[in-house]
């Protein structure tokens, strides 16, 4: 017999036997098997020896728990499959033989929809077997009548001729029952045409589930519910087999899971996977490994399919499917236990596609062609179009990031194992992306910007539950985390104030204990900001430089087009120009997309909230016994720096500085008042105690934050921080000394660009001082510094005078060069083209130089004017006065002397050069010090630049141009006379002394 059974039938029989072994303890009917039953099925089934038995009413003791059926007063297994028998039919293999049963006398409940064409008579309720036939026919869309192809509602029915034949051969009533349901379902599902078995069975599942929920047991032993329950169980079993063994229904196995596509369909759709289906399938995991494997494979396939999609594609069903699945703890455990969740040897580039969660976090408007979809032809778009596109981009991304957070939250809250795996996945995202902070980045060695930003936003929101306004949980952030089994690798990171050997020695001492969840998420989020948005900011800055360079190259390329007109190479030239232009437009589109993402106020508000916690945490480390933030930190900080501070990764402070620099420059309105207080405190603390930080770039960043904080914004003339700097007691006490200290320190930073960096930093410091100078407290602080801390004050003034001399000299020299080149080009239009190009390049270089230095000149002279007006005594100290007089005389000579005619250039306002205003401010400095005798003597003794004619010529200019009032002109004239008289007295005194005797001269002078 075995030889005559086809391979498909063997598989089918084995599955039927397995189904029989899984049956619950309730059966709505009892069926006996024939002696010819197949050996495989007979071994699994509990067969009765009787060939015919009478169906009797089932007695169900408990409709909710395990149940047994009674036939003729004897308990039998309630497995309908164990009651099936097989016999040869026409020699072509086994056929299911159903024993006869007597008609059921019961008439229970309302009748179900009929599968036939006739209408039931309301006055005559259906018997149980008729109700069962109609119900099963309606659920599974089956028909035993070849003439009945549709039900009463017009739904197509599947005619199961094999089942009808078996019933007729056994002289049974031609009605559907749970006893023949297995054969009927297999026959129907194997002859569906283009419809897949799983499509058919899922629709059946929806119908049987709805019916099962609608049937409520009226009394103990409700047979209708037992029938529906059995149909529901069998339907789920066949759904699992349709997923795991499609060849059971004559279908070829697919390389991907049969279930995957159904997870993407709406749950209410007949093809969709509903809550009841998932719940029932999960309940089978303990007894059927194939169900668990099928679910795991389907979720992995979701991830693999999404890995090839972008935000331009239909990605939403995949995300919604995962959101649904993670609501089931058993499925979350499958997800984190999958080899695809944390595969070994994963790289930063492949983590987005080869991990289970990677493709979901990869979806972003910064992907590939998505940016050009939002910003097509960016060169031609106006600001309104760009702003609208960025708003649309942000809304789409916010919705996706909310989904990612929901997925992550459910995974973390499921179990300790799931939480550990989720945190481990985040840690891999950080530890494999250290190269994102390199200056030159190979895109194939790092994760994308969109992926890292999504990870960062998700982590930011995971921190929200413990970031309350009172910092009640800040002490839960373990300062020793990095020595207590940290997930984050910081070995190769630069430390705040320790060299590599010191750091290695410190971290070699491990501390016992497991880190808490708050610490884990806090340090992961810090790293995410460093390798995510901050790295993106750095790359965008470089991209902007590259785009400017490419624009210039394109302009030069287009200028050469005339060379190819009429040539066969014109087409190649045009294609090259188009390709180059497309590359530029793609770069511009990406830049606009990144700006749209980073300028999301909601995202940055969350970021600021996290940074606020970082600030307080850092201040608590450097002020360990000061109970911050309840108490204000005391300055200066202790000379002995805590070891934990010195060995912290530098980026722990750098991310705060970088983040606030970006916010202050682009969207200061998101910063709250409380955040402003803490930010000012951070900046002042580490400028005052700058020895706590090794990197001068971070310290200059603190100045930049304050500088951007005083930029005027709508409704606030002094910016976000201006009023605070003038009112906060901590600021009025420590700010001025802190910024003056860094003004001195920035002279020597050790950087190869320190010479130019110092001018930028000092320019920002000048702006801060101008903002606070109206506050008399700060003037008193500066006067106190001049009296109490003389060395400090003298160093500051000397550097200020050096700057004034240098930048003014460089500015005026550039104007002379600009004047000469412009005159040469104007007077000689026939100059050789090559020489003209060379001179134009030199002119451009001089113009750029003049713009930079002139801006610094204006600020330093203005600052000198403010200081000398308020602190004339301090600026005429013996250590300072002669250098100050020499500097003023030199600059006055440059402005009004014989060479001043060379300062006339075209469009002087382009360089912020207003010689009248500059001259007037230099005069103001003289007038501020006119009452100091030692200043008058110092000017008179300047043998290099002091010239009485310069003062006379200045008087003429001031009068003719109306630069000073009559009182100021009178004071200036009188001062000039004082200088002249002092010069005469000094010369007379020198003449009275006579020549120096030879014996007082050195031998080298005599020679």
Short mmCIF file of C-alpha atoms in Angstrom, two decimals, residues 478 480-486 510-516 520:
data_model
loop_
_atom_site.label_atom_id
_atom_site.label_comp_id
_atom_site.label_asym_id
_atom_site.label_seq_id
_atom_site.Cartn_x
_atom_site.Cartn_y
_atom_site.Cartn_z
CA UNK A 478 26.80 56.76 37.61
CA UNK A 480 31.95 55.57 37.42
CA UNK A 481 29.98 54.04 34.56
CA UNK A 482 32.99 53.91 32.26
CA UNK A 483 34.79 51.70 34.76
CA UNK A 484 31.76 49.45 35.36
CA UNK A 485 31.32 47.22 32.28
CA UNK A 486 30.44 50.08 29.89
CA UNK A 510 37.43 48.22 37.20
CA UNK A 511 34.57 48.70 39.62
CA UNK A 512 32.22 45.86 40.48
CA UNK A 513 28.50 46.07 39.94
CA UNK A 514 26.03 46.38 37.11
CA UNK A 515 25.17 49.82 35.69
CA UNK A 516 21.56 50.91 36.02
CA UNK A 520 23.10 53.08 30.25
#
